[in-house]
Short mmCIF file of N, CA and C in Angstrom, two decimals:
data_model
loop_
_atom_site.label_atom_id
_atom_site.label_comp_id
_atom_site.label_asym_id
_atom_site.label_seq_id
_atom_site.Cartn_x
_atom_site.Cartn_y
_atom_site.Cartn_z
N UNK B 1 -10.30 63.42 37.34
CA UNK B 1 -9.12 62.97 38.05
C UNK B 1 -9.55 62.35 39.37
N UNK B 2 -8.93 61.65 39.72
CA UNK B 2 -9.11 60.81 41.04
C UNK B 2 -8.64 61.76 42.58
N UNK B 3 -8.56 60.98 42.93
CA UNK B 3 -8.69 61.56 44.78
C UNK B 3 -7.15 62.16 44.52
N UNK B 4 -6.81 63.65 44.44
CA UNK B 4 -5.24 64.14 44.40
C UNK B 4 -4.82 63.62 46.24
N UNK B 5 -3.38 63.16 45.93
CA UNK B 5 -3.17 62.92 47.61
C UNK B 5 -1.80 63.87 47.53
N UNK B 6 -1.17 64.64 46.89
CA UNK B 6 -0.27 65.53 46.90
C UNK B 6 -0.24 66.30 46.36
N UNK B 7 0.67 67.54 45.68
CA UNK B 7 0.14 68.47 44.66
C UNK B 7 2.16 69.01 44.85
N UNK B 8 3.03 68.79 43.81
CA UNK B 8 4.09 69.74 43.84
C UNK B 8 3.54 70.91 43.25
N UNK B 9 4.30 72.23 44.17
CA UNK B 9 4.29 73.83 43.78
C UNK B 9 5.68 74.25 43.67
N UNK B 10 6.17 74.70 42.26
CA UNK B 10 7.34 75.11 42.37
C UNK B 10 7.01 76.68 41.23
N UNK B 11 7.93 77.51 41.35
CA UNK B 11 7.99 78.56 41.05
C UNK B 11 9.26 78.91 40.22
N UNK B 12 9.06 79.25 38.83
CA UNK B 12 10.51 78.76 37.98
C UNK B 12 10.72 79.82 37.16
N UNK B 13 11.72 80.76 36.93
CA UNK B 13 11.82 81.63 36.31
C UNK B 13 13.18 81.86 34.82
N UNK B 14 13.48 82.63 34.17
CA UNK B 14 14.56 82.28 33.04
C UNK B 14 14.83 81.22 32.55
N UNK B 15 14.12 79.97 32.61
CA UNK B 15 14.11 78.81 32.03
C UNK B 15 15.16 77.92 32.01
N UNK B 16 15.55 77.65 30.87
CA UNK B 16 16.30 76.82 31.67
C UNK B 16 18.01 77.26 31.62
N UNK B 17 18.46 78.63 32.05
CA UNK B 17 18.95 79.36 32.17
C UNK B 17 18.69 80.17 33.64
N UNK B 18 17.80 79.58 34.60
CA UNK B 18 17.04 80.53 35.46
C UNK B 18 17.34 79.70 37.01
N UNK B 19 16.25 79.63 37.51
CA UNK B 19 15.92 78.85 38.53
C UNK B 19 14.95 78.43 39.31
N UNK B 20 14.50 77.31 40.20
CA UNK B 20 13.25 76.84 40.66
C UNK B 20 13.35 77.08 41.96
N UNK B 21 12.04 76.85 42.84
CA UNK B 21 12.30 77.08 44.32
C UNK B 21 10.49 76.64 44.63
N UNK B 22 10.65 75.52 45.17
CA UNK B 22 9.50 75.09 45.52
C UNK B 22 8.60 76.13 46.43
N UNK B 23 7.25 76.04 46.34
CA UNK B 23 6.81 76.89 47.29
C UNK B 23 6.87 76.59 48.97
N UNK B 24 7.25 75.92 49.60
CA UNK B 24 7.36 75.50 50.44
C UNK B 24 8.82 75.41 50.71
N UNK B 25 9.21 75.45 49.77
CA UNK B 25 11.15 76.15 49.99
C UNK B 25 12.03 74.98 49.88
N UNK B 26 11.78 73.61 50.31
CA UNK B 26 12.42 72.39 50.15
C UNK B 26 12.94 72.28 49.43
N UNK B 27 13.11 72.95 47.75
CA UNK B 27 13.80 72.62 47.00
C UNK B 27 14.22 73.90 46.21
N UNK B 28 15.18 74.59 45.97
CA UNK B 28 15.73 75.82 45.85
C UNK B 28 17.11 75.85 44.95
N UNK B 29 16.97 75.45 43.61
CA UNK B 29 17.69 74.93 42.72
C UNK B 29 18.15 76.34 41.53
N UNK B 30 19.47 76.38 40.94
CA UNK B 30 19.78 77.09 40.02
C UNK B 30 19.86 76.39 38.43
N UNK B 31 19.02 76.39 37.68
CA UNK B 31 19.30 75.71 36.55
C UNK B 31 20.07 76.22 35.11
N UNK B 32 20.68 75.65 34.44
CA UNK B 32 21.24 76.02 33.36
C UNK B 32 21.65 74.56 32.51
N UNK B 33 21.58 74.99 30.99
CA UNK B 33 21.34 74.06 29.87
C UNK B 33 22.01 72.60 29.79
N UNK B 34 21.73 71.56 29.18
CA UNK B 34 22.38 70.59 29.27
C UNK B 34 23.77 70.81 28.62
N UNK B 35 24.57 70.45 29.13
CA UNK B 35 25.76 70.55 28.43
C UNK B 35 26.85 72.27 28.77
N UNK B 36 26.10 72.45 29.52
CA UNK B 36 27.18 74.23 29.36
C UNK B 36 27.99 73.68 31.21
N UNK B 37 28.63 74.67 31.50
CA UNK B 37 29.65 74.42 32.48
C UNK B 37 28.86 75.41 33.41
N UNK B 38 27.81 76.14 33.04
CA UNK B 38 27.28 76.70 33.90
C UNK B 38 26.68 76.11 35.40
N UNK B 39 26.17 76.74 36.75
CA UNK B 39 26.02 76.29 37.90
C UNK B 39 24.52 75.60 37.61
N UNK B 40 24.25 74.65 38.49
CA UNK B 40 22.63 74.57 38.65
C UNK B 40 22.44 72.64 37.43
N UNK B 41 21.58 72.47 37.36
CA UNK B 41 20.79 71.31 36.95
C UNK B 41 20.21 71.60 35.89
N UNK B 42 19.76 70.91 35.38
CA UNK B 42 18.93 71.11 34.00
C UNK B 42 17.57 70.11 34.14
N UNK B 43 16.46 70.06 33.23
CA UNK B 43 15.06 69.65 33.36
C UNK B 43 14.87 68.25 33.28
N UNK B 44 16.19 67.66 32.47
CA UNK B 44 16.25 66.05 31.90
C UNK B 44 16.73 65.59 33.14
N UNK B 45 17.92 66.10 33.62
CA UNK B 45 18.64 65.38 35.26
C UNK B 45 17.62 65.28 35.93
N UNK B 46 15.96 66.13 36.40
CA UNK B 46 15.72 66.82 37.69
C UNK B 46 14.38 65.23 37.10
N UNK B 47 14.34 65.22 35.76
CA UNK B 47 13.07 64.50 35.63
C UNK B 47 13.54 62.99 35.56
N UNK B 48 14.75 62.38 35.71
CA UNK B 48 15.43 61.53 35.46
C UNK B 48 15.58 60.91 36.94
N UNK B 49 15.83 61.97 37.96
CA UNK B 49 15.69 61.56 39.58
C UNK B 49 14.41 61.26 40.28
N UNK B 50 13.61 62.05 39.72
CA UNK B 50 12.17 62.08 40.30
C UNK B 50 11.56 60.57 39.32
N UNK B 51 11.70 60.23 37.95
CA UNK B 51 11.21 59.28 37.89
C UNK B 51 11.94 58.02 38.08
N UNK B 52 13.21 57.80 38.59
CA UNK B 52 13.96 56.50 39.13
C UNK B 52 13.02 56.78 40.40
N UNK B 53 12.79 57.53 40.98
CA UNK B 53 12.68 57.52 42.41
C UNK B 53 11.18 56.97 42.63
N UNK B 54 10.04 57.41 41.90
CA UNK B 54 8.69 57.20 41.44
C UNK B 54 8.75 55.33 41.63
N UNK B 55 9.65 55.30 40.37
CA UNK B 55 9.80 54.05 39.87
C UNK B 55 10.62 52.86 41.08
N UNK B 56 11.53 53.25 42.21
CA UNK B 56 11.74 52.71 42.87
C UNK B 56 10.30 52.42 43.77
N UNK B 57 9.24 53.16 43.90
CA UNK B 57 8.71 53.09 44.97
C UNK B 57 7.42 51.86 44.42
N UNK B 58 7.52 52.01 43.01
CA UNK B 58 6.77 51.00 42.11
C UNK B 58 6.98 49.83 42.11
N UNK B 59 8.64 49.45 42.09
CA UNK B 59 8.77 48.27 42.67
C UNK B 59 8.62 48.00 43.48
N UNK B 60 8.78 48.34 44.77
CA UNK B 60 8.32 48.21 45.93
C UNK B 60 6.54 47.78 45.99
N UNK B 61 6.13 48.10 45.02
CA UNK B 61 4.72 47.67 45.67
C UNK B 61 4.52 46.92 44.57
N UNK B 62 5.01 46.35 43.55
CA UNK B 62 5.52 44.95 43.04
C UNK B 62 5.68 44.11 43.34
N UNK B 63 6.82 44.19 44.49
CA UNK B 63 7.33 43.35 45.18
C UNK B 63 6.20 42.73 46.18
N UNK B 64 5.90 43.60 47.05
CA UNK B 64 4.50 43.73 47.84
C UNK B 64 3.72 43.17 47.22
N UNK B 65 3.19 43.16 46.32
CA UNK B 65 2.34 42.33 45.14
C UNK B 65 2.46 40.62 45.71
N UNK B 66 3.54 40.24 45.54
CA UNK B 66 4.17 38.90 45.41
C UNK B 66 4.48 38.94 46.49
N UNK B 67 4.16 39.64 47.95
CA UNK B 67 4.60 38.96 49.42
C UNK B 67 5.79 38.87 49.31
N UNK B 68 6.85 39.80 49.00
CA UNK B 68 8.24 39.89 48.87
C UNK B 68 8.66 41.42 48.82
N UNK B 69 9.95 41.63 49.58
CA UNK B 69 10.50 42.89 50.12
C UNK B 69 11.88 43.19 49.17
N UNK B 70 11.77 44.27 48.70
CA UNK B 70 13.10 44.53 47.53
C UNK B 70 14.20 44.81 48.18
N UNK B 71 15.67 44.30 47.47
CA UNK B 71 16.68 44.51 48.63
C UNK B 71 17.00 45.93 49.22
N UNK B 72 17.77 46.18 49.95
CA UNK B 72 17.92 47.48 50.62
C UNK B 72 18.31 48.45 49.83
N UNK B 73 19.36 47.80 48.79
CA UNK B 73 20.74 47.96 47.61
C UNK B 73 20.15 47.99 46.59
N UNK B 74 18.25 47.69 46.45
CA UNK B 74 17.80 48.19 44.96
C UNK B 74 18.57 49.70 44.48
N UNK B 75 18.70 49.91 42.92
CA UNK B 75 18.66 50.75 42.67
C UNK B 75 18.66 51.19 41.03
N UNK B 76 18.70 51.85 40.72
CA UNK B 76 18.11 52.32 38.99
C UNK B 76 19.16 53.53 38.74
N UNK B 77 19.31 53.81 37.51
CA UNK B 77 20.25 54.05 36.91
C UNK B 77 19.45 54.84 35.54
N UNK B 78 19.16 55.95 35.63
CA UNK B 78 18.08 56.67 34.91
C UNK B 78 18.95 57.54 34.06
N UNK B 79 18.51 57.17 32.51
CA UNK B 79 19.40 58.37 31.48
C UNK B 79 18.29 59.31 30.72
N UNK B 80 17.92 60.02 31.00
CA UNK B 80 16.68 61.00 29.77
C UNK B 80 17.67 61.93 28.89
N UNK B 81 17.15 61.54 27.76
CA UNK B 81 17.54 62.28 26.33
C UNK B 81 16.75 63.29 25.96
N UNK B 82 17.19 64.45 25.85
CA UNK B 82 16.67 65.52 25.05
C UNK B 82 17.34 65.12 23.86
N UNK B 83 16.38 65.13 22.40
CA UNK B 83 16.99 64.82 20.99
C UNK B 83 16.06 65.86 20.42
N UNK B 84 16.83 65.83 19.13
CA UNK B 84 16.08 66.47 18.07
C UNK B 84 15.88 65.97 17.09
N UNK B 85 14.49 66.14 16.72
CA UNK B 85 13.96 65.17 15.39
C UNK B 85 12.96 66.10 14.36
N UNK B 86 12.22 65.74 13.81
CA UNK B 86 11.84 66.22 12.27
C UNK B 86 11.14 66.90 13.27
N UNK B 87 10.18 67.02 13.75
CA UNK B 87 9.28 67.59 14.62
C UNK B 87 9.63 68.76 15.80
N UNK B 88 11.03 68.81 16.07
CA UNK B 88 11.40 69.52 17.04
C UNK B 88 11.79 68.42 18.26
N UNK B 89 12.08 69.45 19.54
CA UNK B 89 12.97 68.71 20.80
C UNK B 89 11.80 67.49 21.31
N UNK B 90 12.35 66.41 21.66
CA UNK B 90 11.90 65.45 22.15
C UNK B 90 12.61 64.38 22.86
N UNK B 91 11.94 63.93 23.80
CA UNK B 91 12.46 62.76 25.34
C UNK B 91 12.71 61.54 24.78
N UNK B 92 13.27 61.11 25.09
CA UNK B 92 13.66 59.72 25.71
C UNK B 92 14.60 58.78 26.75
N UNK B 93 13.99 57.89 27.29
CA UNK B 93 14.50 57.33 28.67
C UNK B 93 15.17 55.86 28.40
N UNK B 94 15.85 55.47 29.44
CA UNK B 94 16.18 54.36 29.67
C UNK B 94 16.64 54.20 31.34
N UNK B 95 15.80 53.61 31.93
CA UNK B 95 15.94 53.03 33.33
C UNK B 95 16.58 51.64 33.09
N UNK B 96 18.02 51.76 34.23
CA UNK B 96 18.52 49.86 34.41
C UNK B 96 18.63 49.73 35.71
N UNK B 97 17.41 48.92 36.12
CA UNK B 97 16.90 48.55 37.62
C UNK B 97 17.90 47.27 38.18
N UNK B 98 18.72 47.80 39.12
CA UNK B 98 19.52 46.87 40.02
C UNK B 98 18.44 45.95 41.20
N UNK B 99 18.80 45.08 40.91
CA UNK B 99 17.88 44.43 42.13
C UNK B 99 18.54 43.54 42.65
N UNK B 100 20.05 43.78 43.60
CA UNK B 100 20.95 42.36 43.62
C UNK B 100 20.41 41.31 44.69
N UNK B 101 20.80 40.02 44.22
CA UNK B 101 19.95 38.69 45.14
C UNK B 101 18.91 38.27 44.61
N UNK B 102 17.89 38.91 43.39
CA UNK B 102 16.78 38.63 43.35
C UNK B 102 16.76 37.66 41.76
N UNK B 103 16.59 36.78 41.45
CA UNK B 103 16.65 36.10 40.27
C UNK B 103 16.35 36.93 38.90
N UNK B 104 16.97 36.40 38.20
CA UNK B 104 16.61 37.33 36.45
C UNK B 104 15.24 37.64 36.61
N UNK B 105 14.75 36.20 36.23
CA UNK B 105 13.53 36.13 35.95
C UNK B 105 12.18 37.42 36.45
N UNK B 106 12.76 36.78 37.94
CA UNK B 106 11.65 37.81 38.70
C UNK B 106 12.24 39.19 38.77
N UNK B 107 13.35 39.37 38.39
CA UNK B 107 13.54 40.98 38.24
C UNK B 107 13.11 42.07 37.18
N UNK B 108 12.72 40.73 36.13
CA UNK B 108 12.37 41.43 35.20
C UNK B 108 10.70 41.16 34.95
N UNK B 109 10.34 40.63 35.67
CA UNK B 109 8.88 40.58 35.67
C UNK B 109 8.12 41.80 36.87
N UNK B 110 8.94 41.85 37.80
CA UNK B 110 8.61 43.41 38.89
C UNK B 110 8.74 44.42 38.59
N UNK B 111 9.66 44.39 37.55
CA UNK B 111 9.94 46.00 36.43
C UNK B 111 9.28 46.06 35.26
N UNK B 112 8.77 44.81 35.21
CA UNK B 112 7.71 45.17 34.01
C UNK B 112 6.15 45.51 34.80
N UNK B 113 5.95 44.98 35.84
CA UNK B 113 4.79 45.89 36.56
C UNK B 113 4.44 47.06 37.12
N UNK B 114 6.29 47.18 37.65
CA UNK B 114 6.63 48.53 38.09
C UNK B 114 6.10 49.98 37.24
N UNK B 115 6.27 49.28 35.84
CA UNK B 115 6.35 50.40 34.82
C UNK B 115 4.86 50.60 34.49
N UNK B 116 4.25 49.60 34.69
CA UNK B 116 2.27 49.58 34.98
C UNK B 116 1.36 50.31 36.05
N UNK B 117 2.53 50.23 37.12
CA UNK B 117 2.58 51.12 38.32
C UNK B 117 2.56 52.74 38.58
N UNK B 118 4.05 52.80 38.12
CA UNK B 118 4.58 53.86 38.08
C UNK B 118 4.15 55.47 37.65
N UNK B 119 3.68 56.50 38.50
CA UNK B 119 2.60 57.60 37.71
C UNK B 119 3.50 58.10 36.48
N UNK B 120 5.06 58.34 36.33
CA UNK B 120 5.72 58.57 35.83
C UNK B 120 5.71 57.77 34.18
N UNK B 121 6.00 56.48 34.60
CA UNK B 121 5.78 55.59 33.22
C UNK B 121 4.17 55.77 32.42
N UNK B 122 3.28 55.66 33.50
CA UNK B 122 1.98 56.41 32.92
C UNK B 122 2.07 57.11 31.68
N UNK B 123 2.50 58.56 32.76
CA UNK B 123 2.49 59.47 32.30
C UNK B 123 3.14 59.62 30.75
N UNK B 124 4.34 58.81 30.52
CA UNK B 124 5.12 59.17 29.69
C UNK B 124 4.68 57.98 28.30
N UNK B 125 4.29 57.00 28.94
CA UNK B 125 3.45 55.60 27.95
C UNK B 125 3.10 56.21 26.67
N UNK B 126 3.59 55.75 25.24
CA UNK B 126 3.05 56.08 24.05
C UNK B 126 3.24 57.43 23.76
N UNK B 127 4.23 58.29 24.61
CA UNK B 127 4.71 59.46 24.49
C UNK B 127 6.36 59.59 24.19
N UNK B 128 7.21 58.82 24.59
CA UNK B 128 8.29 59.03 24.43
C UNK B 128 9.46 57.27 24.48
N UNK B 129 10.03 57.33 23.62
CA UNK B 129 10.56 55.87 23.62
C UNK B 129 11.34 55.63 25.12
N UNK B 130 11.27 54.58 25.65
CA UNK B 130 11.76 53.95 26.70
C UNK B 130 12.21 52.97 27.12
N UNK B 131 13.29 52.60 27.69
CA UNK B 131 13.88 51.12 27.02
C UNK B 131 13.97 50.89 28.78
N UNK B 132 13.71 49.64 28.90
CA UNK B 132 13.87 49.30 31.14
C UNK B 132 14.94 47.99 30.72
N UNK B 133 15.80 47.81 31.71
CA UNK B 133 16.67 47.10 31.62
C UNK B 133 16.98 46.54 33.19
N UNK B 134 17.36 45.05 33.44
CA UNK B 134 17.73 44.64 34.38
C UNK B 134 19.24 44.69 34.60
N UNK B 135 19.80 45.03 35.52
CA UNK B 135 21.41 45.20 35.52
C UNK B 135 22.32 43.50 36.24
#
């Protein structure tokens, strides 16, 4: 692995019925299942924010790429699917990246680097279907 420049610590108990609480305390969350009326977040919402957010910062250095600054009003629109298939539970995403002012063209050429960028898209590449969309 390369030079780590951060490290999240969170501490998570009863699953996803339970709750998280970073070690450093910043984040102190009650979780419960997709779909129940119960209090708290679930694992698809929490991974759905963290990778729009990843992914915003990807464009940004996209943009940067090309000597150009993304509007203020960027923003993404992140859905993750828990499904079930022959194999058991499995992901899938769809990000639709707002970029207003900025031409088709090049909006969809910064989100296609973004996603080259992105540790998140990395991470998830050839692992789970993913569809990126310009809004």
């Amino acid at each position: 692995m390369s030079k780590v420049v951060y490290t999240g610590k969170t501490h998570t108990t009863g699953g996803r019925d339970g709750a998280s609480r970073s070690l450093d305390g910043r984040l102190d969350i009650k979780l419960s299942p997709p779909g129940s009326t119960g209090a708290g977040t679930n694992p698809e919402q929490l991974f759905a924010a963290g990778w729009s957010a990843c992914f915003l910062g990807a464009l940004g250095k996209a943009a940067g790429e090309r000597h150009l600054r993304l509007p203020a009003d960027a923003s993404i629109n992140t859905e993750v699917d828990l499904a079930l298939g022959d194999d058991g539970y499995l992901l899938g995403a769809r990000l639709s990246v707002s970029l207003p002012g900025v031409a088709p063209e090049l909006a969809t050429t910064l989100v296609e680097r973004a996603h080259q960028l992105c540790p998140y898209s990395k991470a998830t590449r050839g692992n789970i279907e993913v569809e990126l969309s310009v809004a």
